[in-house]
Coordinates of C-alpha atoms in Angstrom, one line a residue:
M1 CA 0.0 0.0 0.0
A2 CA 2.1 2.9 -1.3
V3 CA -0.7 5.3 -0.3
L4 CA 0.6 5.1 3.3
L5 CA 3.9 6.6 2.1
L6 CA 2.2 9.6 0.6
P7 CA 1.8 12.8 2.5
E8 CA -1.4 13.4 4.5
G9 CA -2.3 16.3 2.2
F10 CA -2.1 14.2 -0.9
D11 CA -5.4 14.0 -2.8
T12 CA -5.9 10.3 -3.6
S13 CA -9.3 11.1 -5.1
R14 CA -7.5 13.1 -7.9
W15 CA -4.9 10.4 -8.4
P16 CA -6.6 7.0 -8.2
R17 CA -3.5 5.5 -9.7
A18 CA -1.4 6.7 -6.7
K19 CA -1.5 3.2 -5.3
Y20 CA 0.4 1.9 -8.3
I21 CA 3.0 4.7 -8.4
P22 CA 6.4 3.1 -8.1
L23 CA 8.2 3.7 -4.8
R24 CA 10.9 5.4 -6.8
A25 CA 8.6 8.2 -7.9
V26 CA 7.6 8.7 -4.2
E27 CA 11.2 8.8 -3.1
E28 CA 12.1 11.4 -5.7
R29 CA 9.2 13.7 -4.7
L30 CA 9.4 13.0 -1.0
P31 CA 12.9 11.9 0.0
G32 CA 12.3 12.8 3.6
E33 CA 8.8 11.3 3.9
C34 CA 10.1 7.8 2.9
D35 CA 12.8 8.0 5.6
R36 CA 10.2 7.7 8.3
P37 CA 10.0 4.2 9.9

């Protein structure tokens, strides 16, 4: 569930495919958010 890695303000309703976004894309946009345990 990559959605948990997304920021709280991220609109999943606008991006229904967010669940399928590769972890790489998330790390590039939020390098600090993925560092959290």
